[in-house]
PDB file of C-alpha atoms in Angstrom:
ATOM      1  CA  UNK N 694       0.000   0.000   0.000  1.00  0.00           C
ATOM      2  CA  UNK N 695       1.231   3.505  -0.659  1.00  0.00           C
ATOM      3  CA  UNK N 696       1.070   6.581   0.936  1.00  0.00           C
ATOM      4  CA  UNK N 697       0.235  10.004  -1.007  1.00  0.00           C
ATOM      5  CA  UNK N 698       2.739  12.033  -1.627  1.00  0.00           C
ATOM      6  CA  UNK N 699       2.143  14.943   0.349  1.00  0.00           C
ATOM      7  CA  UNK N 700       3.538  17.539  -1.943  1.00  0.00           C
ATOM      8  CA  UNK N 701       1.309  16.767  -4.131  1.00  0.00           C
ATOM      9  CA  UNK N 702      -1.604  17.923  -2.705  1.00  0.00           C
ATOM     10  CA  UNK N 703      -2.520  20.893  -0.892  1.00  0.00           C
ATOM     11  CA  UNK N 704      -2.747  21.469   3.284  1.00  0.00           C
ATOM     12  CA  UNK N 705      -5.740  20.899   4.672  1.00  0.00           C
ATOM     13  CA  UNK N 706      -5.910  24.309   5.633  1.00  0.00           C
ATOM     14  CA  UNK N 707      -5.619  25.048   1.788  1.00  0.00           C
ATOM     15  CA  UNK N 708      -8.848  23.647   0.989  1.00  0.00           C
ATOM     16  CA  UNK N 709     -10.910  25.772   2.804  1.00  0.00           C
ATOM     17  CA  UNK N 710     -10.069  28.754   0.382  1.00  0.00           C
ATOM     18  CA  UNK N 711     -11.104  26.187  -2.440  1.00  0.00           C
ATOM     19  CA  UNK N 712     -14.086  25.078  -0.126  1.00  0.00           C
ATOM     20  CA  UNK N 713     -15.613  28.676  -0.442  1.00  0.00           C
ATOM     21  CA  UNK N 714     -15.073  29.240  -3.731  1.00  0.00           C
ATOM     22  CA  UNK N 715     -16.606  26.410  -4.696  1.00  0.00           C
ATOM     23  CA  UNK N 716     -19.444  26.803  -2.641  1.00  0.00           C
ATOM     24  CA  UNK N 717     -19.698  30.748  -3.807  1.00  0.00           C
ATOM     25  CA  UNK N 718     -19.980  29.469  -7.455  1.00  0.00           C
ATOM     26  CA  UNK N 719     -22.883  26.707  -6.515  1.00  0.00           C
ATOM     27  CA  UNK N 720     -25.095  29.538  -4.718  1.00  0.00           C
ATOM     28  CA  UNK N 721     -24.198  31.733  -7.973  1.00  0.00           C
ATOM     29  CA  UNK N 722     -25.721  28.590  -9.886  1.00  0.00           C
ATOM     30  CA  UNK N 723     -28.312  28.336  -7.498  1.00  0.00           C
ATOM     31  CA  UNK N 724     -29.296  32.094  -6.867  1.00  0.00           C
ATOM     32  CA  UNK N 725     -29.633  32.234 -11.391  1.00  0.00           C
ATOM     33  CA  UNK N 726     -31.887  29.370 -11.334  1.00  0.00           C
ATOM     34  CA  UNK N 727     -34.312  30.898  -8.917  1.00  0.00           C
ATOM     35  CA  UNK N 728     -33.806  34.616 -10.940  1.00  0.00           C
ATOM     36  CA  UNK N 729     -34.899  32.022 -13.918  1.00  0.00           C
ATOM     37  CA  UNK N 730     -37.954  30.840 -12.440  1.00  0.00           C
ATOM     38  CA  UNK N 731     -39.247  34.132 -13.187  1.00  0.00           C
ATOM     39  CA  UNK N 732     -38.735  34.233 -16.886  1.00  0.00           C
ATOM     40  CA  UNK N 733     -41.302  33.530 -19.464  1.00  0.00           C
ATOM     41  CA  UNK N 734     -40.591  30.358 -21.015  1.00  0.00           C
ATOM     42  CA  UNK N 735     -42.672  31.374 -24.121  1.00  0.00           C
ATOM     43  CA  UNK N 736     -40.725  30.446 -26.945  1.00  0.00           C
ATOM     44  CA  UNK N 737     -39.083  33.140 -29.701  1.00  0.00           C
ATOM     45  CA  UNK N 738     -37.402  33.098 -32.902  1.00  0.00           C
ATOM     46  CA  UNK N 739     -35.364  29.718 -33.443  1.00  0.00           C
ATOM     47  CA  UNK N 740     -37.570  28.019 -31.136  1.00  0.00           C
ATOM     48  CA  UNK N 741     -35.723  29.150 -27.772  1.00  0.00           C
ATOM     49  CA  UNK N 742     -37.509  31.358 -25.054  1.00  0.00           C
ATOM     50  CA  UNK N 743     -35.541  33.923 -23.473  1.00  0.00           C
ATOM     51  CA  UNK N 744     -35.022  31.688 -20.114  1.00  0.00           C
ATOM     52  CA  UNK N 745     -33.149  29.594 -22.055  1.00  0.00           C
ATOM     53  CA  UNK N 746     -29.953  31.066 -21.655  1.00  0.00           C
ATOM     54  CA  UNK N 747     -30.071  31.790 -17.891  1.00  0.00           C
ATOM     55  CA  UNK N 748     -30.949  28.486 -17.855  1.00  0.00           C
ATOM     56  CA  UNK N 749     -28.098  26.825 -19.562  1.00  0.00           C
ATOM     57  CA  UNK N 750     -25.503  29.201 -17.134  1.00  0.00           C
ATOM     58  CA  UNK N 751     -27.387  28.388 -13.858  1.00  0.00           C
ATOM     59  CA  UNK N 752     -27.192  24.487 -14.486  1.00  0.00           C
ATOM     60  CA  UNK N 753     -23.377  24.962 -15.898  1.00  0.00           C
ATOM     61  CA  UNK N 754     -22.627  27.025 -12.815  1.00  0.00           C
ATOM     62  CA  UNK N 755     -24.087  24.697 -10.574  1.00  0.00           C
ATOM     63  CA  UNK N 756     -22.739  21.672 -12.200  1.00  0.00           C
ATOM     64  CA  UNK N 757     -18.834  23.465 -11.840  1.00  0.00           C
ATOM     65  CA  UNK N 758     -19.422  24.751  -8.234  1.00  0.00           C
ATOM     66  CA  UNK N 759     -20.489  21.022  -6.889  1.00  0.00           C
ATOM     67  CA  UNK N 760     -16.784  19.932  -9.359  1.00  0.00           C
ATOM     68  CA  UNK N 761     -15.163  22.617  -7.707  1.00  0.00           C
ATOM     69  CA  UNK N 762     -16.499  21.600  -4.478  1.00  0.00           C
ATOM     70  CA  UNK N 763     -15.858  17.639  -4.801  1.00  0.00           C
ATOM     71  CA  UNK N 764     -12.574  18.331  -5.053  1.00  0.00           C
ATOM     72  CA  UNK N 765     -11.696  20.704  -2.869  1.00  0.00           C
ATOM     73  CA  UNK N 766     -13.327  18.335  -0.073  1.00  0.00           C
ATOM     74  CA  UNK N 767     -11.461  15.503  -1.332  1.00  0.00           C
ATOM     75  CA  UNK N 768      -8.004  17.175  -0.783  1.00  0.00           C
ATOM     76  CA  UNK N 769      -8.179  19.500  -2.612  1.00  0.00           C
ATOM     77  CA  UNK N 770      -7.240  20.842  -6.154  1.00  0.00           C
ATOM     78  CA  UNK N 771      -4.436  18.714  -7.950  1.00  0.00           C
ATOM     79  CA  UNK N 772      -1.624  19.352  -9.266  1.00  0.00           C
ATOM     80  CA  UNK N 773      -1.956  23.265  -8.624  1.00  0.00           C
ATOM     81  CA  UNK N 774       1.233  25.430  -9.077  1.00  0.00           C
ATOM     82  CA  UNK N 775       2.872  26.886  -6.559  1.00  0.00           C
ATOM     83  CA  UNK N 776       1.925  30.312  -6.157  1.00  0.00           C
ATOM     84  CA  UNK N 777       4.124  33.127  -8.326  1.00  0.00           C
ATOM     85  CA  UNK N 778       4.429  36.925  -8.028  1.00  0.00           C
ATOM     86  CA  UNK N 779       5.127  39.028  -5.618  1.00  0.00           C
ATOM     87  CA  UNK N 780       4.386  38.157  -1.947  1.00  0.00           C
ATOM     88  CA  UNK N 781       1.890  41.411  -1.424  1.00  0.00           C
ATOM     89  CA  UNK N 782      -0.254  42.755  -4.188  1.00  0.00           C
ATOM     90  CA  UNK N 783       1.005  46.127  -6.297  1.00  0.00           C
ATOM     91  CA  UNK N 784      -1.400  48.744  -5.184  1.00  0.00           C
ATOM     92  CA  UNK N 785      -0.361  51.584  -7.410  1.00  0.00           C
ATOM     93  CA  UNK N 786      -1.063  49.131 -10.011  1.00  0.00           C
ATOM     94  CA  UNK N 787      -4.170  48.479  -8.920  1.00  0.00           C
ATOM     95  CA  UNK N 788      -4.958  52.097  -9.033  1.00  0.00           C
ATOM     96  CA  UNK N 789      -3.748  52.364 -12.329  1.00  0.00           C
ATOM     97  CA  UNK N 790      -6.360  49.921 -13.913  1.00  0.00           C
ATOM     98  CA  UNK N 791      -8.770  50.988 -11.702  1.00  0.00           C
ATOM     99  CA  UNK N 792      -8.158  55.062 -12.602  1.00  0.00           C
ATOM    100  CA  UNK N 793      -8.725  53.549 -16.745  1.00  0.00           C
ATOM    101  CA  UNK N 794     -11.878  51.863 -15.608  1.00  0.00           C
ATOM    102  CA  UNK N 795     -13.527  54.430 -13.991  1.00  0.00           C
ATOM    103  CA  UNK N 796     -12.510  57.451 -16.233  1.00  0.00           C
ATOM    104  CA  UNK N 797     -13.693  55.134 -19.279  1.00  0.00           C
ATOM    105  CA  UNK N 798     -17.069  55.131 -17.319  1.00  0.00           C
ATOM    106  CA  UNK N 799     -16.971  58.704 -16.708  1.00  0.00           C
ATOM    107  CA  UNK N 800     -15.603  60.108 -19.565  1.00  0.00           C
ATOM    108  CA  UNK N 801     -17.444  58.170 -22.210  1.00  0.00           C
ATOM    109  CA  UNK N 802     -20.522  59.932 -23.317  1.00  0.00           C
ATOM    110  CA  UNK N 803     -17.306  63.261 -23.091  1.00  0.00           C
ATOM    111  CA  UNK N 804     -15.148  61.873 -25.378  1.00  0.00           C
ATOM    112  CA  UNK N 805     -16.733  59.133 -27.244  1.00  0.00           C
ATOM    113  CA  UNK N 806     -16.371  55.410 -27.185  1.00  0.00           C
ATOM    114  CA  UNK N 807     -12.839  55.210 -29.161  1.00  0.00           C
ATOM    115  CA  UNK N 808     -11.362  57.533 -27.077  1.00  0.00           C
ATOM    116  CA  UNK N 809     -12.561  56.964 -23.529  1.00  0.00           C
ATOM    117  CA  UNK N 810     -11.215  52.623 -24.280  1.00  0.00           C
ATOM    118  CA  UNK N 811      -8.354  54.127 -25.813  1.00  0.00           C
ATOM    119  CA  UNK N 812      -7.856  55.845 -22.290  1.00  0.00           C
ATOM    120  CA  UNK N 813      -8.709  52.970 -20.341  1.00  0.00           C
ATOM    121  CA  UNK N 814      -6.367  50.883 -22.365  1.00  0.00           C
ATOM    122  CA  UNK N 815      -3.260  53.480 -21.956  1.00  0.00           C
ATOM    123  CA  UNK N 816      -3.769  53.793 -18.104  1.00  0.00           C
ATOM    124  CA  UNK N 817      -4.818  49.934 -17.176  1.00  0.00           C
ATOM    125  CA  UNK N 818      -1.348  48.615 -19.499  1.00  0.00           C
ATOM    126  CA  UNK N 819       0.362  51.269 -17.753  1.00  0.00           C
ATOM    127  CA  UNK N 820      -0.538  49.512 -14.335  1.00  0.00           C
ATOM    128  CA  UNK N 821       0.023  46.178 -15.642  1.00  0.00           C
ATOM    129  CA  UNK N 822       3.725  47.233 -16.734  1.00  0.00           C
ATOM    130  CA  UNK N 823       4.462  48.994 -13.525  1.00  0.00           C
ATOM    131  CA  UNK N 824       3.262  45.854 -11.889  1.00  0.00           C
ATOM    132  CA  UNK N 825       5.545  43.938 -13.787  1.00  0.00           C
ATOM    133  CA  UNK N 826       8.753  46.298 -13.173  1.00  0.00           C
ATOM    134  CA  UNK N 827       9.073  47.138 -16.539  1.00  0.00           C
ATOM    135  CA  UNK N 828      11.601  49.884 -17.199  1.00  0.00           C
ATOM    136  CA  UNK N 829      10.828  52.722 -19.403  1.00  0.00           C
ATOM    137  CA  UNK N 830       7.344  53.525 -18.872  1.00  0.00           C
ATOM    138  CA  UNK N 831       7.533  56.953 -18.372  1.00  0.00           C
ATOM    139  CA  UNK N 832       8.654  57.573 -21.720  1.00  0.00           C
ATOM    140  CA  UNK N 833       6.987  59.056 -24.556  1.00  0.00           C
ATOM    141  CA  UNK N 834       7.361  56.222 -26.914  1.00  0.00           C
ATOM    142  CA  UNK N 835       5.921  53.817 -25.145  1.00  0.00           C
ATOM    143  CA  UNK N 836       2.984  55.691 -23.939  1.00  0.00           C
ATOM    144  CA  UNK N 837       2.438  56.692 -27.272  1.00  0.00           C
ATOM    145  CA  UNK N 838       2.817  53.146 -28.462  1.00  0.00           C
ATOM    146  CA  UNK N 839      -0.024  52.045 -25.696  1.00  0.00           C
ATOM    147  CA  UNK N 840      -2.391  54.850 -27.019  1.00  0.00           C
ATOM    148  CA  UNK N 841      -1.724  54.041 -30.540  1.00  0.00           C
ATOM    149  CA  UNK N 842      -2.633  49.707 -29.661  1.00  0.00           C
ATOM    150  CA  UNK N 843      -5.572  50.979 -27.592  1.00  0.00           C
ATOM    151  CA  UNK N 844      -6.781  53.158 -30.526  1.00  0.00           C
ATOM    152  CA  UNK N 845      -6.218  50.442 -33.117  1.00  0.00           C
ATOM    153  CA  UNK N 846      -8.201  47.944 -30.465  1.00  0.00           C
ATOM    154  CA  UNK N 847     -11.099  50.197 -29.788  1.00  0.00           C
ATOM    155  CA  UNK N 848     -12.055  51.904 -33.339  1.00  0.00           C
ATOM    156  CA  UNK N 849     -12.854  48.379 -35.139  1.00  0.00           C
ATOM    157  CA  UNK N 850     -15.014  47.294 -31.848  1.00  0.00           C
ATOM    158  CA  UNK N 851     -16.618  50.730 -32.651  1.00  0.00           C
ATOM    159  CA  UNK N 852     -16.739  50.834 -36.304  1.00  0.00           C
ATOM    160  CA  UNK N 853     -18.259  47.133 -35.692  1.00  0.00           C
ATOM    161  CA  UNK N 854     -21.156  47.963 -33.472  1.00  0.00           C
ATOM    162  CA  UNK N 855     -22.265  51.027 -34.639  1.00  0.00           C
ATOM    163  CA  UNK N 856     -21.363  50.570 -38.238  1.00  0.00           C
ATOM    164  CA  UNK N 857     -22.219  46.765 -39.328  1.00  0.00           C
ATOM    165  CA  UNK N 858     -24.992  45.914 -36.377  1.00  0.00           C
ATOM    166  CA  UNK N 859     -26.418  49.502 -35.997  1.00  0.00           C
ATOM    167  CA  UNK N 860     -25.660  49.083 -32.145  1.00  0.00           C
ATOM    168  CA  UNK N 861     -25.594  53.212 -30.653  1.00  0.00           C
ATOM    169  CA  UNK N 862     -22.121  53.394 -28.592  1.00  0.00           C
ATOM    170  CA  UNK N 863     -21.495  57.548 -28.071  1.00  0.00           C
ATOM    171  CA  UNK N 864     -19.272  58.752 -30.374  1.00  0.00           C
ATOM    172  CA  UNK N 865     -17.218  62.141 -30.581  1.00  0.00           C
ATOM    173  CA  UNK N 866     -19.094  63.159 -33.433  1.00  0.00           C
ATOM    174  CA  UNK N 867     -22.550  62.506 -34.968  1.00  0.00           C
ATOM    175  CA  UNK N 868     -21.617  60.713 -38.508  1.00  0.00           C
ATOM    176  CA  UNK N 869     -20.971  57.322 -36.649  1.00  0.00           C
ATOM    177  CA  UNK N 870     -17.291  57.240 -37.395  1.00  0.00           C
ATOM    178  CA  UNK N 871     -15.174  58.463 -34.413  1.00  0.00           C
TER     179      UNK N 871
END
């Protein structure tokens, strides 16, 4: 008879952490299905009512929080990587990305959709390459570098919505360009 290897799994004070997150995900699951209960079933185009869909998540959700749970109760998740990083989290990071988020949300009916994602692009990579310790971020290149990605990310999702499935995101303008 063998013994586990006790490297390989977690503590059993590790599994607690899993334990909740688990359960957290099953009451998600749970919580949707009763939110569902209250949706017409009548059904649409293609044959589908709209409670389909809340459906399908609540049963997947459920389904991965009772997984999650199983295992975590059952010594918990295997073959999980040791944790990497930095022992405490980057707060001006964090402030960074959060900064981008909320100007985006803030600043969008302002300055348009390409522009306010172009923002919140520029400041969150900003906080993610701060975060990382990467040298030179201060400089003009690569900030202008980070607007230009952000720009070329954010006009096509624009362009896309408003343009090709007539989807109203604010723009800076009124002809549905920019």
């Amino acid at each position: 008879m063998t013994t586990p290897d006790s490297s390989a799994s977690p503590q059993p004070s590790a599994t607690w952490p899993q334990t909740l997150v688990g359960a957290g995900v099953l009451l998600t699951g749970l919580a949707l299905a009763f939110g569902a209960i209250g949706i017409s079933s009548e059904a649409g185009y293609g044959g589908v009512g709209p409670n389909f869909l809340p459906w399908l998540v609540s049963v997947v959700l459920v389904l991965c929080g009772a997984w999650i749970l199983w295992e975590a109760r059952t010594g918990g998740f295997r073959e999980l990587d040791a944790p990497t990083g930095a022992e405490h989290a980057y707060w001006p990071g964090f402030i960074w990305v959060s900064a981008g988020l909320l100007l985006n949300a803030a600043l969008i009916t302002t300055l348009g959709f390409i522009l306010s994602c172009t923002m919140c692009y520029v400041l969150a990579v900003q906080g993610l390459r701060r975060a990382s310790g990467q040298g030179g971020v201060n400089s003009p290149r690569t900030w202008l570098v980070d607007f230009v990605t952000g720009a070329l990310i954010s006009a096509p999702v624009f362009w896309m919505f408003t343009q090709f499935l007539a989807i109203n995101l604010p723009g800076l303008t009124n002809t549905g360009w920019i």
